[in-house]
């Protein structure tokens, strides 16, 4: 277990360095796509006389660095204040605010290869933004030894396979309109789920859970304290591991699961997350706690590692397929998110959490419907 | 505004290229520059992450305490085979975990942005320039990323040692 502290960072470092080593060799893919695109001044054509913008393509949107920074501050502020919607807002920024979406979509008929490269690059940027927290969390959980290694391995293998399959099957094939449609569907479902949670039925479920936990805590306080814990039971002990059964005890409490379930779950969740260019942690944790019924204490660290594996696999697969990455753009966005996360806790006392959540639910429903209509039905609603 | 951005970029370029010119020998200068920029990016990242962490401390402590409370409840419930309470407490811990993850995203962004900026700048600055050992087959990222990770690891370790000494001195 302790070797993970060394092997994981060193392994990741090696993988990223190798991917970047080969990146220039694949960079020609963008040049080839630009060369194949028709030249002219109409939408869907490349005008060589215009200044190079996003990805160095002549005539592509030139994002004002101040606008990119300010939007990222907004994303960071939302993340630190509401605790959600940051990934969605980052995607909205890339697609609608900076104009990459309209630009990529304009090549659907004239130069599909170029449109797909731009789409993949947007996806990779989203993954950098939403997946980075998983990297920090994974290292923290590794240090705290809060990982069920067989579970992390099976889930990680599933995530790796899912992320690789999604990128292998979709990289260079997914045109922007389809991506926008699927992203819209995802945002709409997310908004719908959060809306349900604010309804009396959703709130009742939460209140019941709170009451049950509170009653148990009160009862526990009344009991005499001072019971000692058997030192041999402290921590995690794997008792049995086979292809169909993993049994372990945690602080003396027995757990067991079928390793095939997290493996298959990892494939499906990571494939969806990689396809959409989102992190996936928000799906993995409920999956682990609901399907395998693992305690959050272990599910959190394990899912963070699976998200990290999935993110690294997706980005490397995209890089190997020749997807260009705008490092300065991502760096600028990270700076903005950092500033937003700095400002968020200072200003949160002036806003109501509930009303902010409701505001963003409405926003996500609007954005979701807008992207869904624009992507699948070519119908634009104002603002998206 | 464009003039301001151009001047800001030129100023940044002058600062970042300076360590590459400290030594006359091109290879040694490149090594010196990579090491200096990697160390600078790691230090700046750590400082920014510490600043974000300080501002987030109250909220983060609250969220983490909430996660711990629900986790402890779920364990205690499991120990007495109260499955319903176990699942309820686990569900509540999940929600607090989501909020804590969002705060972690801010700290991650603060930690990493200087490295991404240096990566972007060095890729642009050394575009088409044959680099030591690898020629034109690879970009400066191949040297920068390992150096940056080594400095990050070293700074993390130094910080832990310093904190342990301070705790010993305090007690």
Coordinates of C-alpha atoms in Angstrom, one line a residue:
Chain A
X1 CA 0.0 0.0 0.0
X2 CA 2.7 2.5 0.9
X3 CA 4.3 2.0 -2.5
X4 CA 1.3 3.7 -4.1
X5 CA 2.6 7.0 -2.8
X6 CA 5.6 6.6 -5.1
X7 CA 4.4 4.5 -8.0
X8 CA 1.3 6.6 -8.7
X9 CA 3.0 10.0 -9.1
X10 CA 6.0 8.6 -10.9
X11 CA 3.8 6.5 -13.2
X12 CA 1.6 9.5 -14.0
X13 CA 4.7 11.6 -14.6
X14 CA 6.1 9.1 -17.0
X15 CA 2.8 8.7 -18.9
X16 CA 2.3 12.4 -19.3
X17 CA 6.0 13.0 -20.3
X18 CA 5.7 10.2 -22.9
X19 CA 2.5 11.6 -24.2
X20 CA 4.0 15.1 -24.5
X21 CA 7.1 13.6 -26.1
X22 CA 5.0 12.2 -28.9
X23 CA 2.7 15.2 -29.1
X24 CA 4.7 17.0 -31.8
X25 CA 4.6 13.9 -34.0
X26 CA 0.8 14.0 -34.0
X27 CA 0.5 17.7 -34.4
X28 CA 0.4 17.4 -38.2
X29 CA -3.2 16.2 -37.9
X30 CA -4.4 19.8 -37.3
X31 CA -2.2 21.1 -40.2
X32 CA -3.7 18.4 -42.5
X33 CA -7.2 19.3 -41.5
X34 CA -6.5 23.0 -42.0
X35 CA -5.0 22.2 -45.5
X36 CA -8.1 20.2 -46.4
X37 CA -10.6 22.9 -45.4
X38 CA -11.9 25.2 -48.2
X39 CA -10.4 28.7 -48.2
X40 CA -12.6 31.7 -48.3
X41 CA -14.4 34.3 -46.2
X42 CA -17.7 32.4 -45.7
X43 CA -18.6 30.4 -42.6
X44 CA -17.1 26.9 -42.8
X45 CA -14.1 28.2 -44.8
X46 CA -10.7 29.3 -43.7
X47 CA -9.5 32.8 -44.4
X48 CA -5.7 32.8 -44.4
X49 CA -5.5 36.6 -44.3
X50 CA -7.2 36.7 -40.9
X51 CA -5.2 36.5 -37.6
X52 CA -4.7 33.1 -36.1
X53 CA -7.1 32.5 -33.1
X54 CA -8.0 29.3 -31.2
X55 CA -5.5 26.5 -31.9
X56 CA -3.7 28.8 -34.2
X57 CA -6.3 28.4 -37.0
X58 CA -6.6 31.6 -39.2
X59 CA -9.9 33.2 -38.6
X60 CA -10.9 31.1 -35.6
X61 CA -12.3 32.9 -32.5
X62 CA -9.7 35.1 -30.8
X63 CA -10.7 34.9 -27.2
X64 CA -9.9 38.1 -25.2
X65 CA -7.7 36.9 -22.3
X66 CA -9.6 39.2 -19.9
X67 CA -12.9 37.7 -20.9
X68 CA -11.5 34.1 -20.5
X69 CA -10.1 35.1 -17.1
X70 CA -13.4 36.7 -16.0
X71 CA -15.5 33.7 -17.1
X72 CA -13.1 31.4 -15.2
X73 CA -13.5 33.5 -12.1
X74 CA -17.2 33.0 -12.5
X75 CA -16.7 29.3 -12.8
X76 CA -14.5 29.2 -9.7
X77 CA -16.9 31.3 -7.8
X78 CA -19.8 29.0 -8.6
X79 CA -17.8 25.9 -7.7
X80 CA -16.8 27.3 -4.3
X81 CA -20.1 28.9 -3.5
X82 CA -22.7 26.4 -4.8
X83 CA -20.5 23.2 -4.8
X84 CA -21.8 22.3 -8.3
X85 CA -22.4 23.6 -11.9
X86 CA -18.7 24.6 -12.3
X87 CA -18.1 21.9 -15.0
X88 CA -21.3 22.9 -16.8
X89 CA -20.4 26.6 -16.7
X90 CA -16.9 25.8 -18.0
X91 CA -18.5 24.0 -20.9
X92 CA -20.9 26.9 -21.6
X93 CA -18.0 29.2 -21.6
X94 CA -16.1 27.1 -24.2
X95 CA -19.1 26.5 -26.4
X96 CA -21.2 29.7 -26.2
X97 CA -19.3 32.6 -24.6
X98 CA -16.0 32.2 -26.5
X99 CA -17.7 31.1 -29.7
X100 CA -15.8 27.8 -30.2
X101 CA -19.1 26.0 -30.6
X102 CA -20.4 28.1 -33.5
X103 CA -17.0 28.0 -35.1
X104 CA -16.6 24.2 -34.8
X105 CA -20.2 23.7 -35.9
X106 CA -19.6 25.7 -39.1
X107 CA -17.3 23.0 -40.5
X108 CA -19.8 20.2 -40.2
X109 CA -20.3 20.0 -44.1
X110 CA -17.2 21.9 -45.4
X111 CA -14.4 20.4 -43.3
X112 CA -15.7 17.8 -40.9
X113 CA -12.2 16.8 -39.8
X114 CA -11.3 20.3 -38.6
X115 CA -14.6 20.6 -36.8
X116 CA -14.0 17.3 -35.0
X117 CA -10.5 18.3 -33.9
X118 CA -11.8 21.6 -32.5
X119 CA -14.6 19.6 -30.7
X120 CA -12.0 17.1 -29.2
X121 CA -9.9 20.1 -28.1
X122 CA -12.9 21.6 -26.3
X123 CA -13.5 18.3 -24.6
X124 CA -9.9 18.0 -23.5
X125 CA -10.0 21.5 -22.0
X126 CA -13.2 20.6 -20.1
X127 CA -11.5 17.5 -18.7
X128 CA -8.5 19.4 -17.5
X129 CA -10.8 21.8 -15.7
X130 CA -13.2 19.4 -14.0
X131 CA -10.8 16.5 -13.4
X132 CA -8.0 18.2 -11.6
X133 CA -9.6 18.2 -8.2
X134 CA -9.6 14.4 -8.5
X135 CA -5.8 14.4 -8.7
X136 CA -5.4 16.4 -5.4
X137 CA -8.1 14.3 -3.7
X138 CA -6.5 11.0 -4.8
X139 CA -3.1 11.9 -3.3
X140 CA -4.7 13.0 -0.1
X141 CA -6.8 9.8 0.2
X142 CA -3.7 7.7 -0.6
X143 CA -1.8 9.3 2.2
X144 CA -4.7 8.6 4.5
X145 CA -4.8 5.0 3.4
X146 CA -8.5 5.2 2.6
X147 CA -8.5 3.0 -0.5
X148 CA -9.8 -0.5 -1.0
X149 CA -7.0 -1.5 -3.4
X150 CA -8.9 -4.4 -5.1
X151 CA -11.9 -2.1 -5.5
X152 CA -9.7 0.8 -6.8
X153 CA -8.0 -1.6 -9.2
X154 CA -11.2 -3.1 -10.6
X155 CA -12.9 0.3 -10.8
X156 CA -9.7 1.9 -12.2
X157 CA -9.4 -0.8 -14.8
X158 CA -13.0 -0.4 -15.8
X159 CA -12.5 3.4 -15.9
X160 CA -9.4 3.1 -18.0
X161 CA -11.1 0.8 -20.4
X162 CA -14.3 3.0 -20.6
X163 CA -12.4 6.2 -21.0
X164 CA -10.1 4.7 -23.7
X165 CA -13.1 3.1 -25.5
X166 CA -15.1 6.4 -25.5
X167 CA -12.2 8.4 -26.9
X168 CA -11.1 5.6 -29.3
X169 CA -14.6 5.4 -30.7
X170 CA -15.5 9.1 -30.6
X171 CA -12.2 11.1 -31.0
X172 CA -12.1 12.5 -34.5
X173 CA -15.6 11.2 -35.3
X174 CA -17.9 13.3 -33.1
X175 CA -19.0 16.5 -34.9
X176 CA -19.7 19.5 -32.7
X177 CA -23.5 19.5 -33.2
X178 CA -23.8 16.0 -31.8
X179 CA -21.5 16.7 -28.9
X180 CA -23.5 19.9 -28.1
X181 CA -26.7 17.8 -28.2
X182 CA -25.4 15.1 -25.9
X183 CA -23.9 17.7 -23.5
X184 CA -27.3 19.5 -23.5
X185 CA -29.0 16.2 -22.6
X186 CA -26.6 15.7 -19.8
X187 CA -27.1 19.2 -18.4
X188 CA -30.9 18.8 -18.7
X189 CA -30.8 15.5 -16.8
X190 CA -28.6 17.1 -14.1
X191 CA -30.9 20.1 -13.8
X192 CA -33.9 17.7 -13.7
X193 CA -32.4 15.7 -10.9
X194 CA -31.4 18.8 -8.9
X195 CA -34.9 20.1 -9.4
X196 CA -36.4 16.9 -8.1
X197 CA -34.2 17.2 -5.0
X198 CA -35.8 20.6 -4.2
X199 CA -39.3 19.2 -4.5
X200 CA -41.3 18.1 -1.4
X201 CA -40.7 14.4 -2.4
X202 CA -36.9 14.9 -2.8
X203 CA -36.7 17.0 0.4
X204 CA -38.8 14.4 2.3
X205 CA -36.2 11.7 1.5
X206 CA -33.4 13.9 2.7
X207 CA -35.3 14.8 5.9
X208 CA -36.0 11.2 6.6
X209 CA -32.3 10.4 6.2
X210 CA -31.4 13.3 8.5
X211 CA -34.0 12.2 11.1
X212 CA -32.7 8.6 11.1
X213 CA -29.1 9.8 11.5
X214 CA -30.0 12.3 14.2
X215 CA -32.0 9.7 16.2
X216 CA -29.1 7.3 16.0
X217 CA -26.6 9.9 17.1
X218 CA -28.7 10.9 20.0
X219 CA -29.1 7.3 21.0
X220 CA -25.4 6.7 20.7
X221 CA -24.6 9.7 22.9
X222 CA -26.7 8.2 25.7
X223 CA -24.7 5.0 25.7
X224 CA -21.8 4.6 28.0
X225 CA -18.5 5.6 26.4
X226 CA -15.1 4.2 27.0
X227 CA -15.3 1.0 25.0
X228 CA -11.9 0.1 23.6
X229 CA -11.4 -1.0 20.0
X230 CA -9.5 -4.2 19.3
X231 CA -6.1 -2.9 17.9
X232 CA -6.1 -5.9 15.4
X233 CA -9.3 -4.6 13.8
X234 CA -8.1 -1.1 13.2
X235 CA -7.9 -0.2 9.5
X236 CA -8.6 -2.1 6.4
X237 CA -8.0 -5.9 6.1
X238 CA -8.6 -7.8 2.8
X239 CA -9.8 -11.3 3.8
X240 CA -10.7 -12.8 0.4
X241 CA -10.2 -11.8 -3.2
X242 CA -11.3 -13.7 -6.2
X243 CA -12.8 -12.8 -9.6
X244 CA -16.3 -12.9 -8.2
X245 CA -15.9 -12.0 -4.5
X246 CA -13.9 -9.5 -2.5
X247 CA -14.4 -9.6 1.3
X248 CA -12.8 -7.2 3.7
X249 CA -13.2 -5.8 7.1
X250 CA -13.0 -2.1 8.0
X251 CA -12.7 -1.3 11.7
X252 CA -14.0 -4.8 12.3
X253 CA -17.1 -4.3 10.2
X254 CA -17.3 -6.9 7.3
X255 CA -17.9 -5.8 3.7
X256 CA -18.0 -7.8 0.5
X257 CA -18.7 -7.0 -3.2
X258 CA -18.4 -8.7 -6.6
X259 CA -15.4 -7.1 -8.3
X260 CA -17.1 -7.4 -11.7
X261 CA -19.7 -4.9 -10.6
X262 CA -17.3 -1.9 -10.1
X263 CA -15.4 -3.0 -13.2
X264 CA -18.5 -2.8 -15.4
X265 CA -19.7 0.3 -13.6
X266 CA -16.3 1.9 -14.1
X267 CA -16.5 1.1 -17.9
X268 CA -20.0 2.6 -18.3
X269 CA -19.5 5.7 -16.1
X270 CA -16.1 6.6 -17.4
X271 CA -17.2 6.1 -21.0
X272 CA -20.1 8.5 -20.5
X273 CA -17.8 11.0 -18.6
X274 CA -15.0 10.8 -21.2
X275 CA -17.5 11.1 -24.1
X276 CA -19.0 14.3 -22.6
X277 CA -15.7 15.7 -21.4
X278 CA -16.7 15.8 -17.7
X279 CA -15.1 14.3 -14.5
X280 CA -17.5 11.5 -13.6
X281 CA -16.9 11.6 -9.8
X282 CA -20.5 12.8 -9.3
X283 CA -21.7 9.5 -10.8
X284 CA -19.1 7.2 -9.3
X285 CA -19.7 8.0 -5.7
X286 CA -23.4 7.4 -5.8
X287 CA -22.7 4.2 -7.7
X288 CA -20.3 2.9 -5.1
X289 CA -22.5 3.8 -2.1
X290 CA -25.8 2.7 -3.7
X291 CA -24.8 -0.4 -5.8
X292 CA -21.9 -1.8 -3.8
X293 CA -23.3 -0.1 -0.6
X294 CA -19.7 0.9 0.5
X295 CA -19.3 3.5 3.2
X296 CA -18.5 7.0 2.0
X297 CA -15.3 6.8 4.0
X298 CA -14.0 4.4 1.4
X299 CA -16.0 5.3 -1.6
X300 CA -14.7 8.9 -1.7
X301 CA -11.0 8.1 -2.1
X302 CA -11.7 5.2 -4.4
X303 CA -13.8 7.2 -6.8
X304 CA -11.3 10.1 -6.8
X305 CA -8.6 7.7 -8.0
X306 CA -11.0 6.2 -10.6
X307 CA -11.7 9.7 -11.9
X308 CA -8.0 10.5 -12.0
X309 CA -7.3 7.3 -14.0
X310 CA -10.2 8.1 -16.3
X311 CA -9.1 11.7 -16.8
X312 CA -5.5 10.8 -17.5
X313 CA -6.5 8.1 -19.9
X314 CA -8.9 10.4 -21.8
X315 CA -6.4 13.2 -22.1
X316 CA -3.6 10.9 -23.2
X317 CA -5.9 9.1 -25.8
X318 CA -6.9 12.5 -27.1
X319 CA -3.2 13.6 -27.3
X320 CA -2.2 10.4 -29.0
X321 CA -4.9 11.0 -31.6
X322 CA -3.4 14.4 -32.4
X323 CA -5.8 16.6 -30.5
X324 CA -4.1 20.0 -29.9
X325 CA -4.2 21.5 -26.4
X326 CA -4.2 25.3 -25.8
X327 CA -2.0 25.3 -22.7
X328 CA -2.0 29.0 -22.2
X329 CA -5.8 29.1 -22.4
X330 CA -6.2 26.3 -19.8
X331 CA -3.6 28.0 -17.6
X332 CA -5.5 31.3 -17.8
X333 CA -8.7 29.5 -16.9
X334 CA -7.0 27.8 -14.0
X335 CA -5.8 31.2 -12.7
X336 CA -9.4 32.5 -13.0
X337 CA -10.8 29.5 -11.2
X338 CA -8.3 29.9 -8.4
X339 CA -9.3 33.6 -8.1
X340 CA -13.0 32.6 -8.1
X341 CA -12.4 30.0 -5.4
X342 CA -10.6 32.7 -3.4
X343 CA -13.4 35.2 -3.7
X344 CA -16.2 32.6 -3.3
X345 CA -15.9 31.9 0.4
X346 CA -15.6 35.7 1.1
X347 CA -18.8 36.5 -0.6
X348 CA -20.9 33.4 0.1
X349 CA -22.3 35.0 3.3
X350 CA -24.2 37.5 1.2
X351 CA -26.0 34.8 -0.8
X352 CA -28.6 32.2 0.1
X353 CA -27.4 28.7 -0.8
X354 CA -30.9 27.6 -1.6
X355 CA -31.7 30.5 -3.9
X356 CA -28.4 30.2 -5.6
X357 CA -29.1 26.5 -6.2
X358 CA -32.5 27.3 -7.6
X359 CA -31.1 30.0 -9.9
X360 CA -28.6 27.5 -11.3
X361 CA -31.2 24.8 -11.7
X362 CA -33.2 27.2 -13.9
X363 CA -30.0 28.2 -15.7
X364 CA -29.0 24.5 -16.3
X365 CA -32.5 23.6 -17.6
X366 CA -32.4 26.6 -20.0
X367 CA -28.8 25.7 -21.2
X368 CA -29.7 22.0 -21.4
X369 CA -32.8 22.6 -23.5
X370 CA -30.9 25.2 -25.6
X371 CA -28.0 22.8 -26.4
X372 CA -30.3 19.9 -27.0
X373 CA -32.4 21.8 -29.5
X374 CA -29.3 23.4 -31.2
X375 CA -27.4 20.1 -31.3
X376 CA -30.1 17.6 -32.4
X377 CA -32.7 19.9 -34.1
X378 CA -30.6 22.8 -35.3
X379 CA -33.0 25.2 -33.5
X380 CA -31.3 28.1 -31.6
X381 CA -32.8 29.7 -28.6
X382 CA -31.4 33.2 -27.5
X383 CA -28.2 33.2 -25.4
X384 CA -27.0 29.6 -26.0
Chain B
X1 CA -6.1 47.3 -23.5
X2 CA -4.2 45.4 -26.2
X3 CA -1.1 47.5 -25.5
X4 CA -1.4 46.7 -21.8
X5 CA -1.7 43.0 -22.5
X6 CA 1.3 43.1 -24.9
X7 CA 3.5 44.9 -22.4
X8 CA 2.4 42.5 -19.6
X9 CA 3.3 39.6 -21.9
X10 CA 6.7 41.1 -22.8
X11 CA 7.5 41.7 -19.2
X12 CA 6.6 38.1 -18.3
X13 CA 8.7 36.9 -21.2
X14 CA 11.7 38.9 -20.0
X15 CA 11.4 37.4 -16.5
X16 CA 10.9 33.8 -17.7
X17 CA 13.8 33.9 -20.2
X18 CA 16.3 35.4 -17.7
X19 CA 17.3 32.2 -16.0
X20 CA 17.9 30.6 -19.5
X21 CA 20.5 33.3 -20.1
X22 CA 22.3 33.1 -16.8
X23 CA 24.9 30.7 -18.2
X24 CA 26.8 31.1 -21.5
X25 CA 26.7 27.5 -22.5
X26 CA 23.4 26.8 -24.3
X27 CA 22.8 23.3 -22.7
X28 CA 23.7 24.4 -19.2
X29 CA 21.6 27.6 -19.7
X30 CA 18.6 25.5 -20.8
X31 CA 18.9 23.2 -17.8
X32 CA 19.3 26.2 -15.5
X33 CA 16.2 27.8 -17.0
X34 CA 14.0 24.7 -16.9
X35 CA 15.0 24.1 -13.2
X36 CA 14.4 27.8 -12.3
X37 CA 11.1 28.0 -14.0
X38 CA 9.9 24.7 -12.6
X39 CA 10.9 25.8 -9.0
X40 CA 9.3 29.2 -9.5
X41 CA 6.0 27.6 -10.8
X42 CA 6.0 25.1 -7.9
X43 CA 6.6 27.8 -5.3
X44 CA 4.0 30.2 -6.8
X45 CA 1.5 27.3 -7.1
X46 CA 2.0 26.4 -3.5
X47 CA 1.7 30.0 -2.3
X48 CA -1.6 30.5 -4.3
X49 CA -3.0 27.1 -3.1
X50 CA -2.2 28.1 0.5
X51 CA -3.9 31.5 0.0
X52 CA -7.1 29.8 -1.4
X53 CA -6.9 27.2 1.4
X54 CA -6.7 29.9 4.1
X55 CA -9.8 31.7 2.7
X56 CA -11.7 28.4 2.4
X57 CA -10.7 27.1 5.8
X58 CA -13.9 27.8 7.6
X59 CA -16.1 26.4 4.9
X60 CA -13.8 23.4 4.3
X61 CA -13.6 22.6 8.0
X62 CA -17.4 22.7 8.2
X63 CA -17.8 20.4 5.2
X64 CA -15.1 18.0 6.4
X65 CA -16.6 17.9 9.9
X66 CA -20.0 17.1 8.4
X67 CA -18.6 14.3 6.2
X68 CA -16.8 12.9 9.2
X69 CA -19.9 13.1 11.4
X70 CA -22.1 11.3 8.9
X71 CA -19.4 8.7 8.2
X72 CA -18.9 8.0 11.9
X73 CA -22.7 7.6 12.3
X74 CA -22.8 5.3 9.3
X75 CA -20.1 3.1 10.8
X76 CA -21.7 3.0 14.2
X77 CA -25.0 2.1 12.6
X78 CA -23.3 -0.7 10.6
X79 CA -21.6 -2.0 13.7
X80 CA -25.1 -2.6 15.3
X81 CA -26.5 -3.9 12.0
X82 CA -28.9 -0.9 11.6
X83 CA -28.8 -0.9 7.8
X84 CA -31.4 1.9 7.3
X85 CA -29.4 4.4 9.4
X86 CA -26.2 3.3 7.7
X87 CA -27.6 4.0 4.2
X88 CA -29.2 7.3 5.4
X89 CA -26.0 8.6 7.0
X90 CA -24.0 7.5 4.0
X91 CA -26.3 9.4 1.7
X92 CA -25.8 12.6 3.8
X93 CA -22.1 12.2 3.8
X94 CA -22.2 12.0 0.0
X95 CA -23.7 15.4 -0.3
X96 CA -21.1 17.0 1.9
X97 CA -18.4 15.2 0.0
X98 CA -19.6 16.9 -3.3
X99 CA -19.2 20.3 -1.7
X100 CA -15.7 19.4 -0.4
X101 CA -14.7 18.2 -3.8
X102 CA -15.8 21.5 -5.4
X103 CA -13.6 23.4 -2.9
X104 CA -10.7 21.0 -3.7
X105 CA -11.1 22.0 -7.4
X106 CA -10.2 25.6 -6.5
X107 CA -7.1 24.6 -4.6
X108 CA -6.1 22.3 -7.5
X109 CA -6.5 25.2 -9.9
X110 CA -4.5 27.5 -7.7
X111 CA -1.7 25.0 -7.4
X112 CA -1.3 24.2 -11.1
X113 CA -2.0 27.4 -13.0
X114 CA 1.7 28.7 -12.9
X115 CA 2.9 25.4 -14.3
X116 CA 0.4 25.5 -17.2
X117 CA 1.5 29.1 -18.0
X118 CA 5.2 28.2 -18.0
X119 CA 4.3 25.2 -20.2
X120 CA 2.4 27.4 -22.6
X121 CA 5.2 30.0 -22.7
X122 CA 8.0 27.5 -23.1
X123 CA 6.2 25.7 -25.9
X124 CA 5.8 29.0 -27.7
X125 CA 9.4 30.3 -26.9
X126 CA 11.2 27.1 -28.0
X127 CA 9.0 26.3 -30.9
X128 CA 11.2 25.0 -33.7
X129 CA 14.3 25.2 -31.6
X130 CA 16.3 21.9 -31.3
X131 CA 16.5 21.0 -27.6
X132 CA 19.3 19.2 -25.8
X133 CA 19.1 15.4 -26.0
X134 CA 15.8 15.3 -27.9
X135 CA 16.4 17.7 -30.8
X136 CA 13.1 18.6 -32.4
X137 CA 11.4 15.3 -31.5
X138 CA 9.9 16.7 -28.3
X139 CA 9.0 20.0 -26.7
X140 CA 10.3 21.6 -23.5
X141 CA 7.4 20.0 -21.6
X142 CA 9.4 16.7 -21.5
X143 CA 12.0 18.4 -19.3
X144 CA 9.7 20.8 -17.5
X145 CA 7.0 18.4 -16.2
X146 CA 9.4 16.0 -14.4
X147 CA 11.4 18.9 -12.9
X148 CA 8.2 20.5 -11.8
X149 CA 6.8 17.3 -10.2
X150 CA 10.2 16.7 -8.4
X151 CA 10.1 20.3 -7.0
X152 CA 6.4 19.8 -6.0
X153 CA 7.3 16.6 -4.2
X154 CA 10.3 18.2 -2.5
X155 CA 8.4 21.3 -1.4
X156 CA 5.6 19.0 0.0
X157 CA 8.2 17.0 1.9
X158 CA 10.0 20.1 3.2
X159 CA 6.7 21.5 4.4
X160 CA 5.8 18.3 6.3
X161 CA 9.3 18.2 8.0
X162 CA 9.0 21.9 8.9
X163 CA 5.5 21.4 10.4
X164 CA 6.7 18.4 12.4
X165 CA 9.6 20.4 13.8
X166 CA 7.3 23.3 14.7
X167 CA 4.9 20.9 16.4
X168 CA 7.8 19.3 18.4
X169 CA 9.1 22.7 19.4
X170 CA 5.6 23.8 20.4
X171 CA 5.0 20.8 22.6

